[in-house]
Coordinates of C-alpha atoms in Angstrom, one line a residue:
M268 CA -31.3 10.6 8.6
S269 CA -29.7 12.8 6.0
I270 CA -25.9 12.5 5.4
K271 CA -24.6 15.5 3.5
L272 CA -21.1 14.2 3.4
K273 CA -21.0 12.3 0.0
R274 CA -17.4 12.5 -1.0
N275 CA -15.3 9.4 -1.9
S276 CA -13.0 9.6 1.1
L277 CA -10.2 7.4 -0.2
L278 CA -9.8 9.1 -3.5
Y279 CA -10.1 12.5 -1.8
C280 CA -7.4 11.6 0.8
R281 CA -5.0 10.3 -1.9
S282 CA -5.0 13.9 -3.3
F283 CA -3.2 15.0 -0.1
Y284 CA -0.1 12.9 -0.7
K285 CA 2.0 15.8 -2.1
R286 CA 0.6 18.2 0.4
A287 CA 1.6 16.1 3.5
M288 CA 3.2 17.9 6.3
T289 CA 6.5 16.9 7.9
Q290 CA 5.8 17.5 11.6
P291 CA 5.7 14.6 14.1
I292 CA 2.5 12.5 14.0
S293 CA 0.7 11.5 17.2
N294 CA 0.2 7.8 17.8
I295 CA -3.6 8.1 17.9
K296 CA -3.6 9.9 14.5
L297 CA -1.4 7.3 12.9
T298 CA -3.3 4.4 14.4
F299 CA -6.6 5.9 13.3
A300 CA -5.4 6.6 9.8
G301 CA -4.0 3.1 9.3
Q302 CA -7.2 1.4 10.6
A303 CA -9.5 3.8 8.7
V304 CA -7.8 3.1 5.4
K305 CA -8.2 -0.7 6.0
Y306 CA -11.8 -0.2 7.2
M307 CA -13.0 1.9 4.3
Q308 CA -11.4 -0.3 1.7
N309 CA -12.3 -3.7 3.2
G310 CA -15.2 -3.0 5.5
S311 CA -13.3 -4.8 8.2
L312 CA -10.2 -4.5 10.3
K313 CA -9.4 -8.2 10.3
E314 CA -8.1 -10.4 7.5
K315 CA -10.3 -13.4 6.7
S316 CA -9.2 -16.6 8.4
L317 CA -8.2 -19.4 6.1
F318 CA -11.4 -21.3 7.0
D319 CA -13.5 -18.3 6.0
E320 CA -11.5 -18.0 2.7
V321 CA -12.1 -21.6 1.9
K322 CA -15.8 -21.3 2.7
S323 CA -16.1 -18.2 0.6
S324 CA -14.4 -19.9 -2.3
A325 CA -16.7 -22.9 -2.1
V326 CA -19.8 -20.6 -2.1
G327 CA -18.4 -18.4 -4.8
S328 CA -17.6 -21.5 -7.0
L329 CA -21.1 -22.9 -6.9
P330 CA -22.8 -20.5 -9.4
F331 CA -19.9 -21.1 -11.9
A332 CA -20.1 -24.8 -11.3
V333 CA -23.8 -24.8 -12.1
A334 CA -23.3 -22.6 -15.1
F335 CA -20.4 -24.5 -16.7
A336 CA -21.0 -28.1 -15.5
A337 CA -24.8 -28.6 -15.0
V338 CA -26.4 -26.3 -17.5
P339 CA -24.5 -27.5 -20.6
T340 CA -25.2 -31.1 -19.6
L341 CA -28.9 -30.5 -19.1
W342 CA -29.1 -28.5 -22.3
G343 CA -27.4 -31.2 -24.3
A344 CA -29.7 -33.8 -22.8
G345 CA -32.7 -31.8 -23.8
K346 CA -31.5 -31.6 -27.4
I347 CA -30.9 -35.4 -27.5
A348 CA -34.4 -36.0 -26.1
R349 CA -36.0 -33.8 -28.7
K350 CA -34.0 -35.2 -31.6
D351 CA -34.2 -38.9 -30.8
G352 CA -37.6 -39.0 -29.1
K353 CA -36.2 -40.3 -25.8
T354 CA -37.2 -39.5 -22.3
F355 CA -35.2 -36.9 -20.5
M356 CA -33.5 -39.3 -18.1
E357 CA -32.5 -41.6 -21.0
A358 CA -31.1 -38.6 -22.8
L359 CA -29.3 -37.4 -19.7
R360 CA -27.6 -40.8 -19.3
I361 CA -26.4 -40.7 -22.9
K362 CA -25.0 -37.2 -22.4
T363 CA -23.2 -37.9 -19.1
D364 CA -21.8 -41.2 -20.4
A365 CA -20.5 -39.4 -23.5
K366 CA -19.0 -36.7 -21.4
A367 CA -17.2 -39.2 -19.1
A368 CA -15.8 -41.1 -22.1
S369 CA -14.5 -37.9 -23.6
T370 CA -12.8 -36.8 -20.4
A371 CA -11.2 -40.2 -20.0
V372 CA -9.8 -40.1 -23.6
Q373 CA -8.7 -36.5 -23.4
E374 CA -6.9 -36.6 -20.1
H375 CA -4.6 -33.8 -21.4
G376 CA -6.0 -30.8 -23.3
R377 CA -4.6 -29.9 -26.7
V378 CA -2.8 -26.8 -25.4
A379 CA -1.2 -28.9 -22.6
K380 CA 0.0 -31.4 -25.2
F381 CA 1.4 -28.5 -27.3
F382 CA 3.6 -27.4 -24.4
K383 CA 4.6 -31.0 -23.7
L384 CA 3.0 -30.9 -20.3
D385 CA 1.5 -34.3 -20.9
K386 CA 5.0 -35.6 -20.7
L387 CA 5.3 -34.2 -17.2
S388 CA 2.1 -35.9 -16.2
D389 CA 3.2 -39.2 -17.8
C390 CA 6.4 -39.1 -15.7
Y391 CA 4.4 -38.5 -12.6
S392 CA 2.1 -41.4 -13.4
K393 CA 5.1 -43.8 -13.3
T394 CA 6.0 -42.9 -9.7
K395 CA 4.9 -45.1 -6.8
F396 CA 3.0 -42.3 -5.1
A397 CA 0.9 -41.7 -8.3
N398 CA -0.4 -45.3 -8.0
T399 CA -1.7 -44.8 -4.5
K400 CA -5.3 -43.7 -3.7
V401 CA -4.1 -40.2 -2.7
G402 CA -1.6 -39.8 -5.5
G403 CA -4.1 -40.9 -8.1
L404 CA -6.1 -37.7 -7.3
F405 CA -3.3 -35.6 -8.8
K406 CA -3.0 -37.2 -12.1
G407 CA -3.9 -35.2 -15.2
A408 CA -3.1 -31.8 -13.6
S409 CA -1.0 -30.6 -16.5
T410 CA -3.8 -28.5 -18.0
M411 CA -4.3 -26.7 -14.7
F412 CA -0.6 -26.1 -14.5
L413 CA -0.8 -24.2 -17.8
M414 CA -3.9 -22.2 -16.9
T415 CA -2.5 -21.1 -13.6
G416 CA 0.9 -20.3 -15.1
L417 CA -0.7 -17.9 -17.5
F418 CA -2.4 -16.0 -14.7
E419 CA 0.8 -16.1 -12.6
L420 CA 2.6 -14.1 -15.3
M421 CA 0.5 -11.2 -14.2
E422 CA 2.2 -11.5 -10.9
V423 CA 5.8 -12.1 -12.0
I424 CA 6.0 -9.3 -14.6
P425 CA 4.9 -6.5 -12.3
A426 CA 7.2 -7.9 -9.6
F427 CA 10.2 -7.5 -11.8
K428 CA 9.0 -4.1 -13.1
N429 CA 8.1 -2.5 -9.8
G430 CA 10.2 -4.4 -7.3
G431 CA 13.4 -5.1 -9.1
V432 CA 15.3 -8.4 -9.7
G433 CA 15.1 -9.5 -6.1
A434 CA 11.4 -9.1 -5.8
G435 CA 10.9 -10.6 -9.3
L436 CA 12.9 -13.8 -8.4
K437 CA 11.0 -14.2 -5.1
Q438 CA 7.7 -13.9 -7.0
T439 CA 8.9 -16.3 -9.6
A440 CA 9.5 -19.0 -7.0
K441 CA 6.2 -18.1 -5.3
S442 CA 4.3 -18.3 -8.6
A443 CA 5.9 -21.7 -9.4
G444 CA 4.6 -22.9 -6.1
N445 CA 1.2 -21.4 -6.9
V446 CA 1.1 -23.3 -10.2
V447 CA 1.9 -26.6 -8.6
V448 CA -0.5 -26.2 -5.8
D449 CA -3.4 -24.9 -8.0
G450 CA -3.0 -27.7 -10.5
L451 CA -2.8 -30.5 -7.9
M452 CA -5.4 -29.3 -5.5
Y453 CA -8.0 -28.4 -8.2
S454 CA -7.5 -31.7 -10.0
A455 CA -7.9 -33.5 -6.7
G456 CA -11.1 -31.6 -6.0
L457 CA -12.6 -32.5 -9.4
K458 CA -11.9 -36.2 -8.9
L459 CA -13.2 -36.2 -5.4
G460 CA -16.4 -34.6 -6.6
T461 CA -16.8 -37.1 -9.4
M462 CA -16.3 -40.0 -6.9
A463 CA -18.9 -38.5 -4.6
G464 CA -21.3 -38.2 -7.5
A465 CA -20.7 -41.8 -8.4
K466 CA -21.5 -42.9 -4.9
L467 CA -24.7 -40.8 -4.9
G468 CA -25.7 -42.4 -8.2
A469 CA -25.1 -45.9 -6.8
M470 CA -27.3 -45.0 -3.7
L471 CA -30.1 -43.9 -6.0
G472 CA -30.2 -47.1 -7.9
T473 CA -30.2 -47.8 -11.7
A474 CA -31.8 -44.4 -12.5
G475 CA -29.3 -42.5 -10.3
G476 CA -26.2 -42.8 -12.5
P477 CA -27.0 -39.6 -14.6
I478 CA -28.0 -37.7 -11.6
G479 CA -24.8 -38.7 -9.8
A480 CA -22.7 -37.7 -12.7
L481 CA -24.4 -34.3 -12.9
V482 CA -24.0 -33.7 -9.2
G483 CA -20.5 -34.9 -9.3
G484 CA -19.5 -32.4 -12.0
V485 CA -20.9 -29.5 -9.9
A486 CA -19.4 -30.8 -6.7
G487 CA -16.0 -31.4 -8.3
M488 CA -15.7 -27.7 -9.4
V489 CA -16.8 -26.5 -5.9
L490 CA -14.3 -28.9 -4.1
G491 CA -11.7 -27.9 -6.6
G492 CA -12.1 -24.2 -5.8
A493 CA -12.1 -24.9 -2.0
L494 CA -9.0 -27.1 -2.1
N495 CA -7.3 -24.6 -4.4
T496 CA -7.9 -21.8 -1.9
L497 CA -6.8 -24.1 1.0
G498 CA -3.5 -24.9 -0.8
R499 CA -2.9 -21.3 -1.6
G500 CA -3.4 -20.2 2.0
L501 CA -1.0 -22.8 3.3
L502 CA 1.5 -21.9 0.7
D503 CA 1.3 -18.2 1.7
K504 CA 2.1 -19.1 5.3
V505 CA 5.3 -20.9 4.1
M506 CA 6.5 -18.7 1.2
G507 CA 4.8 -15.4 2.0
K508 CA 2.2 -13.5 0.0
N509 CA 2.3 -12.5 -3.6
F510 CA 4.1 -9.3 -4.5
S511 CA 0.9 -7.6 -5.6
V512 CA -0.6 -8.2 -2.1
K513 CA 2.5 -7.0 -0.3
K514 CA 2.5 -3.9 -2.6
Q515 CA -1.1 -3.2 -1.8
E516 CA -0.5 -3.4 1.9
Q517 CA 2.5 -1.1 1.6
D518 CA 0.5 1.4 -0.4
M519 CA -2.1 1.4 2.3
Q520 CA 0.5 2.1 4.9
T521 CA 1.9 5.0 2.8
Q522 CA -1.6 6.4 2.4
A523 CA -2.3 6.2 6.1
Q524 CA 1.0 8.0 6.8
A525 CA 0.0 10.8 4.4
I526 CA -3.5 11.1 5.9
A527 CA -2.1 11.3 9.5
Q528 CA 0.2 14.1 8.5
D529 CA -2.6 16.3 7.0
D530 CA -5.4 17.6 9.3
A531 CA -7.7 18.2 6.3
A532 CA -7.3 14.6 5.1
L533 CA -7.6 13.3 8.6
A534 CA -10.8 15.3 9.1
Q535 CA -12.3 14.0 5.9
M536 CA -11.5 10.4 6.8
K537 CA -12.9 10.9 10.3
D538 CA -16.2 12.3 8.8
A539 CA -16.3 9.5 6.2
V540 CA -15.8 6.8 8.8
Q541 CA -18.5 8.2 11.1
A542 CA -20.9 8.7 8.3
Q543 CA -20.5 5.1 7.1
I544 CA -21.1 3.7 10.6
I545 CA -24.1 6.0 11.1
A546 CA -25.6 5.0 7.8
K547 CA -25.2 1.3 8.7
A548 CA -26.9 1.8 12.0
Q549 CA -29.7 3.9 10.5
S550 CA -30.4 1.2 8.0
G551 CA -31.1 -1.3 10.8
K552 CA -28.0 -3.4 10.2
E553 CA -26.1 -4.7 13.2
L554 CA -22.8 -3.0 14.0
T555 CA -19.8 -5.2 14.4
K556 CA -16.9 -5.0 16.9
D557 CA -14.9 -3.4 14.1
D558 CA -17.5 -0.7 13.6
E559 CA -17.5 0.0 17.3
Q560 CA -13.7 0.2 17.4
M561 CA -13.5 2.5 14.4
L562 CA -16.2 4.8 15.9
A563 CA -14.2 5.0 19.2
L564 CA -10.9 5.7 17.3
A565 CA -12.6 8.4 15.2
Q566 CA -13.9 10.2 18.3
A567 CA -10.5 9.9 20.0
V568 CA -8.7 11.7 17.2
E569 CA -8.4 15.5 17.7
V570 CA -8.2 17.5 14.5
D571 CA -7.4 21.2 14.2
N572 CA -10.7 21.9 12.4
S573 CA -9.8 25.5 11.4
Q574 CA -6.6 24.3 9.8
A575 CA -8.3 21.3 8.2
Q576 CA -11.1 23.4 6.8
T577 CA -8.7 26.0 5.4
S578 CA -6.6 23.3 3.7
A579 CA -9.7 21.6 2.3
Q580 CA -11.2 24.8 1.0
A581 CA -7.9 25.6 -0.7
L582 CA -7.7 22.2 -2.3
A583 CA -11.4 22.5 -3.4
S584 CA -10.6 25.8 -5.0
E585 CA -7.6 24.3 -6.9
Q586 CA -9.7 21.4 -8.2
G587 CA -12.6 23.7 -9.2
A588 CA -14.9 22.1 -6.7
Q589 CA -18.4 23.6 -6.2
G590 CA -19.7 24.7 -2.9
T591 CA -18.0 25.4 0.4
I592 CA -17.2 23.3 3.5
Q593 CA -19.4 24.3 6.4
T594 CA -17.8 25.7 9.5
N595 CA -18.1 23.7 12.6
D596 CA -18.5 26.6 15.1
M597 CA -19.1 26.4 18.8
Q598 CA -22.7 27.5 18.5
A599 CA -23.6 24.6 16.2
A600 CA -21.9 22.2 18.5
Q601 CA -23.8 23.6 21.5
V602 CA -27.2 23.3 19.6
Q603 CA -26.3 19.7 18.7
N604 CA -25.3 18.8 22.2
T605 CA -28.6 20.0 23.6
M606 CA -30.4 17.5 21.3
Q607 CA -28.3 14.6 22.3
V608 CA -29.6 12.0 24.8
D609 CA -27.2 10.3 27.1
N610 CA -28.8 6.9 27.6
I611 CA -26.5 5.8 30.4
Q612 CA -27.0 8.9 32.5
A613 CA -30.8 8.7 32.0
A614 CA -30.8 5.1 33.1
Q615 CA -28.8 5.9 36.2
A616 CA -31.1 8.8 37.0
Q617 CA -34.1 6.4 36.8
N618 CA -32.3 3.8 38.9
V619 CA -32.7 1.3 36.1
T620 CA -30.5 -1.8 36.4
M621 CA -29.0 -2.6 33.0
T622 CA -27.6 -5.9 31.8
P623 CA -24.1 -5.9 30.3
E624 CA -25.6 -6.2 26.8
E625 CA -28.0 -3.3 27.4
Q626 CA -25.2 -1.2 28.9
E627 CA -23.0 -1.9 25.9
E628 CA -25.8 -0.9 23.5
A629 CA -26.6 2.3 25.5
E630 CA -22.9 3.3 25.4
L631 CA -22.7 2.8 21.7
I632 CA -25.9 4.7 21.0
A633 CA -24.6 7.6 23.2
R634 CA -21.3 7.5 21.2
L635 CA -23.3 7.6 17.9
Q636 CA -25.2 10.6 19.1
K637 CA -22.0 12.4 20.0
V638 CA -20.7 12.5 16.5
D639 CA -19.3 16.0 16.3
N640 CA -20.1 16.9 12.8
P641 CA -23.0 19.3 11.8
Q642 CA -23.0 17.8 8.3
I643 CA -24.4 14.5 9.7
D644 CA -28.0 14.6 10.9
Y645 CA -28.6 11.4 12.8
Q646 CA -31.4 9.9 14.9
V647 CA -31.0 6.5 16.6
P648 CA -33.6 4.1 14.9
D649 CA -36.0 2.2 17.1
N650 CA -34.8 -1.1 15.8
F651 CA -31.1 -0.4 16.4
S652 CA -29.1 -3.3 17.7
I653 CA -25.5 -4.4 17.9
S654 CA -24.0 -7.8 17.3
A655 CA -23.3 -10.0 20.2

């Protein structure tokens, strides 16, 4: 397969904003444009579920946990072993014991103490809930409050700047909730990981303590990230999304509106969507339901090709673009149609009984072959398949 369409569709389509027309937009054009913008940016039409977000966070936290928890400990143990002539396990025990003692003494970081956040933590420690098993998991979260608070400033400041006082105050309340949730949930995850590591060490016997401490450090960071994401997701359902996320969604809607009003932009987006799906199929990857839906939507959109090509050529001339856009004339379409194979009709002609899965695959292959764009030369691969 050769795909000659190599433009960045989203950047290209944004250039049509000021050229958007004002005539009424058909529902199919607007629907396609909205779904296409989301599909091209995210690779999917659906938002991740909270469970998927938590799982992704845990998996993503693992490399960082290994890098920042396990590697320094192992490196330090190696240095102790070489310096003092001890075995590696003995050196690892010394290193993990020293790290645990240091954490116990420095429950609050220096920066947290400077901002008097240790006072907040001390007040919490005096409550009845803090002395329960569950409440004890949240002690010492003051440092996380500070770290999250610094990041949340990057949400609050743009909200005031771009959304006004109302949006800024809403984001301030939301960011305050984010700070509390992040601090408590991440601290709880760290302690749960440490507890799990201690139990693992006890199960392994006298030599398992250092291993348990090492595993607990990694597990704590992974659990902290997962619980943090879980808390954020639940808070979003209660207080709404951050201003930056809402703004991004609004910008996507505006972009879709502009694309739907301009046949040139719509044609480019249609070509880009079909090219991406065809490239995925040609590479042997399974097409998802989202891919199938976008392909169907793209082929349901009718674009005035002559007007779209005239507008695109004018824009290319303005931007000093090289080359010309090929004309999709009737003769090329007829030549392409003679090369297409309609698997469903062929199967019916041969009286072949197809299972629902085989029929679905045949329909999708036929749809792929009917991509009406001479710039895309596509052949269905032998190993093509679709997801169940």
